[in-house]
mmCIF file of C-alpha atoms in Angstrom:
data_model
loop_
_atom_site.group_PDB
_atom_site.id
_atom_site.type_symbol
_atom_site.label_atom_id
_atom_site.label_comp_id
_atom_site.label_asym_id
_atom_site.label_seq_id
_atom_site.Cartn_x
_atom_site.Cartn_y
_atom_site.Cartn_z
ATOM 1 C CA UNK D 1 -26.812 23.823 1.995
ATOM 2 C CA UNK D 2 -24.240 25.057 -0.519
ATOM 3 C CA UNK D 3 -20.650 23.934 -0.832
ATOM 4 C CA UNK D 4 -19.477 27.186 0.684
ATOM 5 C CA UNK D 5 -21.757 26.671 3.728
ATOM 6 C CA UNK D 6 -20.503 23.143 4.319
ATOM 7 C CA UNK D 7 -17.445 23.855 6.445
ATOM 8 C CA UNK D 8 -15.557 21.118 8.262
ATOM 9 C CA UNK D 9 -11.991 20.956 9.623
ATOM 10 C CA UNK D 10 -10.914 19.005 6.526
ATOM 11 C CA UNK D 11 -7.155 19.138 7.054
ATOM 12 C CA UNK D 12 -7.360 18.012 10.668
ATOM 13 C CA UNK D 13 -9.691 15.182 9.662
ATOM 14 C CA UNK D 14 -7.261 13.992 7.001
ATOM 15 C CA UNK D 15 -4.367 14.147 9.446
ATOM 16 C CA UNK D 16 -6.276 12.227 12.111
ATOM 17 C CA UNK D 17 -7.433 9.470 9.783
ATOM 18 C CA UNK D 18 -4.039 9.171 8.128
ATOM 19 C CA UNK D 19 -2.630 8.464 11.591
ATOM 20 C CA UNK D 20 -5.419 5.972 12.316
ATOM 21 C CA UNK D 21 -4.721 4.069 9.081
ATOM 22 C CA UNK D 22 -1.015 3.798 9.927
ATOM 23 C CA UNK D 23 -1.404 3.046 13.648
ATOM 24 C CA UNK D 24 0.513 0.094 15.060
ATOM 25 C CA UNK D 25 0.676 -1.473 18.480
ATOM 26 C CA UNK D 26 -1.906 -3.037 20.808
ATOM 27 C CA UNK D 27 -5.546 -2.255 20.184
ATOM 28 C CA UNK D 28 -7.569 -0.304 22.724
ATOM 29 C CA UNK D 29 -9.808 -3.273 23.372
ATOM 30 C CA UNK D 30 -12.267 -1.533 25.661
ATOM 31 C CA UNK D 31 -12.828 1.299 23.166
ATOM 32 C CA UNK D 32 -13.088 -1.101 20.229
ATOM 33 C CA UNK D 33 -15.635 -3.319 21.972
ATOM 34 C CA UNK D 34 -17.691 -0.267 22.949
ATOM 35 C CA UNK D 35 -17.598 0.818 19.299
ATOM 36 C CA UNK D 36 -18.825 -2.605 18.151
ATOM 37 C CA UNK D 37 -21.785 -2.559 20.525
ATOM 38 C CA UNK D 38 -22.619 0.988 19.518
ATOM 39 C CA UNK D 39 -22.469 0.107 15.812
ATOM 40 C CA UNK D 40 -24.936 -2.734 16.392
ATOM 41 C CA UNK D 41 -27.312 -0.442 18.293
ATOM 42 C CA UNK D 42 -27.093 2.258 15.610
ATOM 43 C CA UNK D 43 -28.121 -0.407 13.078
ATOM 44 C CA UNK D 44 -31.129 -1.397 15.209
ATOM 45 C CA UNK D 45 -29.588 -4.738 16.137
ATOM 46 C CA UNK D 46 -29.117 -6.468 19.437
ATOM 47 C CA UNK D 47 -25.538 -6.270 20.683
ATOM 48 C CA UNK D 48 -23.452 -9.378 19.950
ATOM 49 C CA UNK D 49 -23.598 -12.052 22.625
ATOM 50 C CA UNK D 50 -19.831 -12.417 22.510
ATOM 51 C CA UNK D 51 -16.797 -10.487 21.239
ATOM 52 C CA UNK D 52 -13.630 -12.428 20.533
ATOM 53 C CA UNK D 53 -10.164 -11.130 19.706
ATOM 54 C CA UNK D 54 -7.636 -12.490 17.244
ATOM 55 C CA UNK D 55 -4.030 -11.498 16.622
ATOM 56 C CA UNK D 56 -4.334 -10.880 12.870
ATOM 57 C CA UNK D 57 -6.678 -11.044 9.873
ATOM 58 C CA UNK D 58 -5.145 -14.438 9.148
ATOM 59 C CA UNK D 59 -6.194 -15.829 12.512
ATOM 60 C CA UNK D 60 -9.621 -14.194 12.204
ATOM 61 C CA UNK D 61 -10.319 -15.704 8.783
ATOM 62 C CA UNK D 62 -9.200 -19.113 9.998
ATOM 63 C CA UNK D 63 -11.513 -18.839 13.022
ATOM 64 C CA UNK D 64 -14.517 -17.594 11.043
ATOM 65 C CA UNK D 65 -14.084 -20.248 8.363
ATOM 66 C CA UNK D 66 -14.050 -22.966 11.017
ATOM 67 C CA UNK D 67 -16.944 -21.657 13.139
ATOM 68 C CA UNK D 68 -19.156 -19.666 10.779
ATOM 69 C CA UNK D 69 -22.192 -21.881 11.381
ATOM 70 C CA UNK D 70 -22.213 -20.886 15.055
ATOM 71 C CA UNK D 71 -21.662 -17.139 14.548
ATOM 72 C CA UNK D 72 -24.967 -16.342 12.853
ATOM 73 C CA UNK D 73 -25.450 -14.401 9.629
ATOM 74 C CA UNK D 74 -23.197 -11.515 8.704
ATOM 75 C CA UNK D 75 -24.572 -8.092 9.670
ATOM 76 C CA UNK D 76 -21.937 -6.121 7.769
ATOM 77 C CA UNK D 77 -24.517 -4.494 5.522
ATOM 78 C CA UNK D 78 -26.475 -3.241 8.517
ATOM 79 C CA UNK D 79 -23.587 -1.900 10.611
ATOM 80 C CA UNK D 80 -21.380 -0.550 7.827
ATOM 81 C CA UNK D 81 -22.806 -0.405 4.292
ATOM 82 C CA UNK D 82 -26.245 1.075 4.946
ATOM 83 C CA UNK D 83 -25.189 3.931 7.241
ATOM 84 C CA UNK D 84 -22.285 4.700 4.903
ATOM 85 C CA UNK D 85 -24.618 4.825 1.886
ATOM 86 C CA UNK D 86 -27.142 6.983 3.750
ATOM 87 C CA UNK D 87 -24.472 9.468 4.812
ATOM 88 C CA UNK D 88 -23.058 9.651 1.302
ATOM 89 C CA UNK D 89 -26.494 10.190 -0.230
ATOM 90 C CA UNK D 90 -27.321 12.940 2.269
ATOM 91 C CA UNK D 91 -24.025 14.745 1.773
ATOM 92 C CA UNK D 92 -24.236 14.375 -2.009
ATOM 93 C CA UNK D 93 -27.705 15.919 -1.869
ATOM 94 C CA UNK D 94 -26.487 18.853 0.231
ATOM 95 C CA UNK D 95 -23.374 19.602 -1.796
ATOM 96 C CA UNK D 96 -24.480 18.590 -5.270
ATOM 97 C CA UNK D 97 -22.354 16.521 -7.665
ATOM 98 C CA UNK D 98 -19.607 19.125 -8.047
ATOM 99 C CA UNK D 99 -19.500 19.953 -4.354
ATOM 100 C CA UNK D 100 -19.375 16.290 -3.396
ATOM 101 C CA UNK D 101 -16.512 15.727 -5.836
ATOM 102 C CA UNK D 102 -14.566 18.637 -4.356
ATOM 103 C CA UNK D 103 -15.197 17.396 -0.834
ATOM 104 C CA UNK D 104 -14.146 13.827 -1.624
ATOM 105 C CA UNK D 105 -10.966 15.014 -3.359
ATOM 106 C CA UNK D 106 -10.098 17.096 -0.288
ATOM 107 C CA UNK D 107 -10.719 14.243 2.173
ATOM 108 C CA UNK D 108 -11.095 10.549 1.421
ATOM 109 C CA UNK D 109 -9.417 10.549 -1.969
ATOM 110 C CA UNK D 110 -6.152 11.565 -0.309
ATOM 111 C CA UNK D 111 -6.079 8.325 1.695
ATOM 112 C CA UNK D 112 -7.840 5.973 -0.700
ATOM 113 C CA UNK D 113 -4.939 4.584 -2.703
ATOM 114 C CA UNK D 114 -2.655 3.736 0.215
ATOM 115 C CA UNK D 115 -5.394 2.189 2.374
ATOM 116 C CA UNK D 116 -6.887 0.155 -0.465
ATOM 117 C CA UNK D 117 -3.483 -1.086 -1.608
ATOM 118 C CA UNK D 118 -2.648 -2.185 1.934
ATOM 119 C CA UNK D 119 -5.996 -3.939 2.399
ATOM 120 C CA UNK D 120 -5.550 -5.722 -0.922
ATOM 121 C CA UNK D 121 -2.094 -6.961 0.073
ATOM 122 C CA UNK D 122 -3.439 -8.276 3.384
ATOM 123 C CA UNK D 123 -6.230 -10.160 1.610
ATOM 124 C CA UNK D 124 -3.746 -11.660 -0.834
ATOM 125 C CA UNK D 125 -1.428 -12.673 1.992
ATOM 126 C CA UNK D 126 -4.251 -14.365 3.885
ATOM 127 C CA UNK D 127 -5.377 -16.290 0.806
ATOM 128 C CA UNK D 128 -1.853 -17.414 -0.023
ATOM 129 C CA UNK D 129 -1.281 -18.603 3.530
ATOM 130 C CA UNK D 130 -4.585 -20.429 4.030
ATOM 131 C CA UNK D 131 -5.559 -21.584 0.527
ATOM 132 C CA UNK D 132 -2.119 -22.518 -0.773
ATOM 133 C CA UNK D 133 -3.300 -22.288 -4.362
ATOM 134 C CA UNK D 134 -6.320 -24.589 -3.836
ATOM 135 C CA UNK D 135 -9.107 -22.941 -5.831
ATOM 136 C CA UNK D 136 -11.992 -24.393 -3.836
ATOM 137 C CA UNK D 137 -10.513 -23.211 -0.528
ATOM 138 C CA UNK D 138 -9.690 -19.834 -2.010
ATOM 139 C CA UNK D 139 -13.281 -19.254 -3.098
ATOM 140 C CA UNK D 140 -14.698 -19.996 0.359
ATOM 141 C CA UNK D 141 -12.046 -17.847 2.056
ATOM 142 C CA UNK D 142 -12.803 -14.927 -0.250
ATOM 143 C CA UNK D 143 -16.398 -15.040 0.982
ATOM 144 C CA UNK D 144 -15.157 -14.818 4.571
ATOM 145 C CA UNK D 145 -13.000 -11.827 3.658
ATOM 146 C CA UNK D 146 -16.039 -10.111 2.136
ATOM 147 C CA UNK D 147 -17.688 -10.180 5.579
ATOM 148 C CA UNK D 148 -14.907 -8.058 7.094
ATOM 149 C CA UNK D 149 -15.162 -4.439 8.154
ATOM 150 C CA UNK D 150 -11.655 -3.090 7.702
ATOM 151 C CA UNK D 151 -11.330 -1.140 10.937
ATOM 152 C CA UNK D 152 -8.455 1.318 10.701
ATOM 153 C CA UNK D 153 -8.210 0.686 6.954
ATOM 154 C CA UNK D 154 -11.688 2.189 6.485
ATOM 155 C CA UNK D 155 -9.995 5.532 7.140
ATOM 156 C CA UNK D 156 -10.477 6.936 3.626
ATOM 157 C CA UNK D 157 -14.256 6.946 3.562
ATOM 158 C CA UNK D 158 -14.630 7.677 7.290
ATOM 159 C CA UNK D 159 -12.470 10.753 6.694
ATOM 160 C CA UNK D 160 -15.127 12.147 4.338
ATOM 161 C CA UNK D 161 -18.041 11.973 6.790
ATOM 162 C CA UNK D 162 -19.082 13.219 10.197
ATOM 163 C CA UNK D 163 -18.034 10.558 12.705
ATOM 164 C CA UNK D 164 -18.642 12.594 15.855
ATOM 165 C CA UNK D 165 -20.431 11.129 18.860
ATOM 166 C CA UNK D 166 -24.132 10.709 18.236
ATOM 167 C CA UNK D 167 -23.905 10.280 14.463
ATOM 168 C CA UNK D 168 -24.792 7.112 12.552
ATOM 169 C CA UNK D 169 -21.137 6.252 11.952
ATOM 170 C CA UNK D 170 -19.766 6.873 15.440
ATOM 171 C CA UNK D 171 -19.664 3.172 16.360
ATOM 172 C CA UNK D 172 -17.867 2.088 13.191
ATOM 173 C CA UNK D 173 -15.452 5.005 13.586
ATOM 174 C CA UNK D 174 -14.865 4.077 17.212
ATOM 175 C CA UNK D 175 -13.715 0.604 16.226
ATOM 176 C CA UNK D 176 -11.523 2.010 13.455
ATOM 177 C CA UNK D 177 -9.754 4.349 15.859
ATOM 178 C CA UNK D 178 -9.041 1.531 18.302
ATOM 179 C CA UNK D 179 -8.483 -1.719 16.381
ATOM 180 C CA UNK D 180 -7.861 -3.500 13.119
ATOM 181 C CA UNK D 181 -10.265 -5.507 10.964
ATOM 182 C CA UNK D 182 -13.454 -6.996 12.417
ATOM 183 C CA UNK D 183 -16.201 -9.415 11.437
ATOM 184 C CA UNK D 184 -19.756 -8.588 12.640
ATOM 185 C CA UNK D 185 -22.197 -11.513 12.879
ATOM 186 C CA UNK D 186 -25.570 -11.892 14.533
ATOM 187 C CA UNK D 187 -24.308 -13.658 17.640
ATOM 188 C CA UNK D 188 -20.607 -12.798 17.714
ATOM 189 C CA UNK D 189 -18.148 -10.182 16.554
ATOM 190 C CA UNK D 190 -14.570 -11.170 15.799
ATOM 191 C CA UNK D 191 -11.969 -8.413 16.186
ATOM 192 C CA UNK D 192 -8.299 -8.162 15.173
ATOM 193 C CA UNK D 193 -5.321 -6.535 16.741
ATOM 194 C CA UNK D 194 -3.529 -3.822 14.785
ATOM 195 C CA UNK D 195 -0.164 -4.531 13.158
ATOM 196 C CA UNK D 196 2.931 -4.465 15.314
ATOM 197 C CA UNK D 197 5.023 -3.081 12.437
ATOM 198 C CA UNK D 198 4.347 -1.072 9.288
ATOM 199 C CA UNK D 199 7.133 0.139 6.983
ATOM 200 C CA UNK D 200 6.458 2.138 3.829
ATOM 201 C CA UNK D 201 8.445 4.200 1.357
ATOM 202 C CA UNK D 202 7.852 7.834 0.472
ATOM 203 C CA UNK D 203 5.153 6.785 -2.010
ATOM 204 C CA UNK D 204 3.222 4.915 0.691
ATOM 205 C CA UNK D 205 4.124 1.457 -0.625
ATOM 206 C CA UNK D 206 5.111 -1.411 1.657
ATOM 207 C CA UNK D 207 8.895 -1.374 1.745
ATOM 208 C CA UNK D 208 11.586 -2.932 3.913
ATOM 209 C CA UNK D 209 14.870 -4.626 3.079
ATOM 210 C CA UNK D 210 15.708 -6.221 6.427
ATOM 211 C CA UNK D 211 12.452 -7.730 7.663
ATOM 212 C CA UNK D 212 8.674 -7.751 7.274
ATOM 213 C CA UNK D 213 7.099 -4.566 5.936
ATOM 214 C CA UNK D 214 3.870 -5.418 7.753
ATOM 215 C CA UNK D 215 3.677 -7.717 10.776
ATOM 216 C CA UNK D 216 1.026 -8.821 13.272
ATOM 217 C CA UNK D 217 1.416 -10.202 16.807
ATOM 218 C CA UNK D 218 0.933 -13.835 15.742
ATOM 219 C CA UNK D 219 3.718 -13.734 13.163
ATOM 220 C CA UNK D 220 1.532 -13.171 10.091
ATOM 221 C CA UNK D 221 3.698 -10.877 7.967
ATOM 222 C CA UNK D 222 4.097 -9.417 4.506
ATOM 223 C CA UNK D 223 7.482 -8.747 2.936
ATOM 224 C CA UNK D 224 7.912 -6.166 0.202
ATOM 225 C CA UNK D 225 10.486 -4.028 -1.536
ATOM 226 C CA UNK D 226 9.137 -0.707 -2.835
ATOM 227 C CA UNK D 227 5.663 -2.164 -3.017
ATOM 228 C CA UNK D 228 6.568 -5.426 -4.717
ATOM 229 C CA UNK D 229 5.835 -8.610 -2.722
ATOM 230 C CA UNK D 230 8.961 -10.674 -2.112
ATOM 231 C CA UNK D 231 9.622 -13.884 -0.154
ATOM 232 C CA UNK D 232 11.092 -13.461 3.324
ATOM 233 C CA UNK D 233 14.123 -15.556 2.443
ATOM 234 C CA UNK D 234 14.785 -13.360 -0.574
ATOM 235 C CA UNK D 235 15.386 -10.328 1.630
ATOM 236 C CA UNK D 236 17.928 -12.283 3.654
ATOM 237 C CA UNK D 237 20.035 -12.620 0.509
ATOM 238 C CA UNK D 238 20.230 -8.904 -0.254
ATOM 239 C CA UNK D 239 23.132 -8.191 2.078
ATOM 240 C CA UNK D 240 25.319 -10.780 0.320
ATOM 241 C CA UNK D 241 24.506 -10.068 -3.324
ATOM 242 C CA UNK D 242 27.072 -10.387 -6.104
ATOM 243 C CA UNK D 243 26.771 -9.629 -9.828
ATOM 244 C CA UNK D 244 26.876 -13.381 -10.467
ATOM 245 C CA UNK D 245 23.943 -14.019 -8.118
ATOM 246 C CA UNK D 246 21.944 -11.233 -9.762
ATOM 247 C CA UNK D 247 22.531 -12.639 -13.237
ATOM 248 C CA UNK D 248 21.569 -16.135 -12.038
ATOM 249 C CA UNK D 249 18.138 -15.055 -10.782
ATOM 250 C CA UNK D 250 15.441 -16.419 -13.103
ATOM 251 C CA UNK D 251 12.604 -14.243 -11.816
ATOM 252 C CA UNK D 252 12.827 -10.946 -13.709
ATOM 253 C CA UNK D 253 10.958 -8.941 -11.048
ATOM 254 C CA UNK D 254 13.177 -10.212 -8.242
ATOM 255 C CA UNK D 255 16.237 -9.500 -10.364
ATOM 256 C CA UNK D 256 15.134 -5.872 -10.703
ATOM 257 C CA UNK D 257 14.808 -5.666 -6.921
ATOM 258 C CA UNK D 258 18.331 -7.073 -6.586
ATOM 259 C CA UNK D 259 19.690 -4.468 -9.006
ATOM 260 C CA UNK D 260 17.959 -1.608 -7.209
ATOM 261 C CA UNK D 261 19.249 -2.769 -3.835
ATOM 262 C CA UNK D 262 22.760 -3.503 -5.071
ATOM 263 C CA UNK D 263 22.982 -0.242 -7.001
ATOM 264 C CA UNK D 264 23.140 0.044 -10.759
ATOM 265 C CA UNK D 265 26.427 1.948 -10.653
ATOM 266 C CA UNK D 266 28.021 -0.666 -8.393
ATOM 267 C CA UNK D 267 26.735 -3.486 -10.590
ATOM 268 C CA UNK D 268 28.124 -1.841 -13.708
ATOM 269 C CA UNK D 269 31.491 -1.329 -12.072
ATOM 270 C CA UNK D 270 31.829 -4.842 -10.623
ATOM 271 C CA UNK D 271 30.431 -6.705 -13.614
ATOM 272 C CA UNK D 272 32.966 -5.226 -16.011
ATOM 273 C CA UNK D 273 30.338 -3.448 -18.118
ATOM 274 C CA UNK D 274 31.461 -1.056 -20.833
ATOM 275 C CA UNK D 275 29.654 2.100 -22.035
ATOM 276 C CA UNK D 276 27.756 1.900 -25.318
ATOM 277 C CA UNK D 277 27.678 5.637 -26.046
ATOM 278 C CA UNK D 278 29.250 8.830 -24.774
ATOM 279 C CA UNK D 279 28.558 12.476 -25.618
ATOM 280 C CA UNK D 280 28.558 15.915 -24.004
ATOM 281 C CA UNK D 281 25.542 15.059 -21.793
ATOM 282 C CA UNK D 282 26.861 11.872 -20.212
ATOM 283 C CA UNK D 283 27.590 8.177 -20.689
ATOM 284 C CA UNK D 284 25.063 5.555 -21.751
ATOM 285 C CA UNK D 285 25.337 2.089 -20.205
ATOM 286 C CA UNK D 286 23.380 -1.046 -21.048
ATOM 287 C CA UNK D 287 22.913 -4.158 -18.892
ATOM 288 C CA UNK D 288 21.677 -7.147 -20.882
ATOM 289 C CA UNK D 289 19.593 -9.579 -18.840
ATOM 290 C CA UNK D 290 18.417 -13.001 -20.002
ATOM 291 C CA UNK D 291 14.630 -13.239 -20.217
ATOM 292 C CA UNK D 292 14.107 -9.566 -19.419
ATOM 293 C CA UNK D 293 14.388 -6.186 -21.092
ATOM 294 C CA UNK D 294 17.763 -4.458 -21.022
ATOM 295 C CA UNK D 295 18.471 -2.072 -18.174
ATOM 296 C CA UNK D 296 19.726 1.171 -19.717
ATOM 297 C CA UNK D 297 21.258 3.932 -17.611
ATOM 298 C CA UNK D 298 22.723 7.347 -18.317
ATOM 299 C CA UNK D 299 25.605 8.440 -16.122
ATOM 300 C CA UNK D 300 25.569 12.212 -15.713
ATOM 301 C CA UNK D 301 27.681 14.610 -13.668
ATOM 302 C CA UNK D 302 25.921 17.440 -11.862
ATOM 303 C CA UNK D 303 27.115 20.751 -13.264
ATOM 304 C CA UNK D 304 26.682 22.429 -9.867
ATOM 305 C CA UNK D 305 29.559 21.534 -7.512
ATOM 306 C CA UNK D 306 28.897 20.286 -3.995
ATOM 307 C CA UNK D 307 29.966 22.501 -1.046
ATOM 308 C CA UNK D 308 33.288 20.640 -0.889
ATOM 309 C CA UNK D 309 33.988 21.380 -4.572
ATOM 310 C CA UNK D 310 33.282 17.872 -5.876
ATOM 311 C CA UNK D 311 30.715 17.084 -8.534
ATOM 312 C CA UNK D 312 28.114 14.415 -7.812
ATOM 313 C CA UNK D 313 27.434 11.655 -10.324
ATOM 314 C CA UNK D 314 23.847 10.582 -10.954
ATOM 315 C CA UNK D 315 22.442 7.497 -12.661
ATOM 316 C CA UNK D 316 19.245 7.934 -14.635
ATOM 317 C CA UNK D 317 17.299 4.885 -15.751
ATOM 318 C CA UNK D 318 15.900 5.393 -19.266
ATOM 319 C CA UNK D 319 13.842 3.297 -21.732
ATOM 320 C CA UNK D 320 15.523 0.183 -23.186
ATOM 321 C CA UNK D 321 15.289 1.572 -26.728
ATOM 322 C CA UNK D 322 17.512 4.559 -25.864
ATOM 323 C CA UNK D 323 20.559 4.716 -28.186
ATOM 324 C CA UNK D 324 22.465 7.829 -27.084
ATOM 325 C CA UNK D 325 23.201 9.546 -23.796
ATOM 326 C CA UNK D 326 21.588 12.774 -25.021
ATOM 327 C CA UNK D 327 18.439 10.913 -26.014
ATOM 328 C CA UNK D 328 18.253 9.433 -22.521
ATOM 329 C CA UNK D 329 18.779 12.727 -20.709
ATOM 330 C CA UNK D 330 16.248 14.449 -22.982
ATOM 331 C CA UNK D 331 13.725 11.724 -22.169
ATOM 332 C CA UNK D 332 14.013 12.508 -18.433
ATOM 333 C CA UNK D 333 12.925 16.077 -19.249
ATOM 334 C CA UNK D 334 10.113 14.879 -21.507
ATOM 335 C CA UNK D 335 11.862 16.283 -24.583
ATOM 336 C CA UNK D 336 12.904 15.065 -28.000
ATOM 337 C CA UNK D 337 16.723 14.946 -28.338
ATOM 338 C CA UNK D 338 16.651 17.723 -30.957
ATOM 339 C CA UNK D 339 14.830 20.018 -28.517
ATOM 340 C CA UNK D 340 17.204 19.365 -25.614
ATOM 341 C CA UNK D 341 19.993 21.897 -25.215
ATOM 342 C CA UNK D 342 21.940 21.611 -21.942
ATOM 343 C CA UNK D 343 23.199 25.178 -22.245
ATOM 344 C CA UNK D 344 19.670 26.422 -21.787
ATOM 345 C CA UNK D 345 18.878 24.242 -18.758
ATOM 346 C CA UNK D 346 18.519 26.144 -15.505
#
């Protein structure tokens, strides 16, 4: 089979699996349990004697860690890894290296970064909550996490393969469409509910200023601002920020979050900052921060008036080494200052 002959509804698959990866709300427990049993049968295994539900990956890891001796050996390789590898090998053989690369770029690659980043944050959150920095506990919990099938967060690679009824991946895909993470063992399978909330920015990063960016029914939650993990109590402070509080923050990353939320222009105005350079392109401002690199901004006025006749002011963050406004504006266009001529900009 050539690449041209291998025709699948790629765009609809990507759309479907993107929605699966971002799904929130109660799991379809009946469909998920049917998918688990089917995945075991597809792998040539007996169905699990028992299926138990948990409210989050945190609760599931805690349960598995406490009862692993009674669950039997992990069968993750049999129900997930082997059929996945077989499907990939078959499709790679049909399409060839170049055709496989094109197919992956058109399907799974489009979901890979956001699903993997989210799964990584969940793992980190679980370890922080349960291990509390204790290395021995962290090592054993990591092993439990390695037994997990990621359910809806397997969307990237499931998107690249045929998951229709009757195929080797239909059981795994059935669970993914209906539930969150799950742990397959010889005697039992442990399943998780999906998140109750998921908030992301335009780049797909976890992002919320007034609550958890990701939350599960049992209260397990992750807080983040534009992808950066932050403590829950930190977000509660954002509505009452002052320039003095921002300057007093010792953590440089959290201080950057404060500045972004507060607004660089507002901070400059209320902190009594003065410009360090001015020319025909704009005004250069510098915020000096203890223990961190300077924040340097160029204030520019849009040359095209708004419908009401006013001209909008923009603030452009530029590298700390910037010395003139023109240098900063040129940098935003990827140009050397000598090559930047505003009269030629269109």
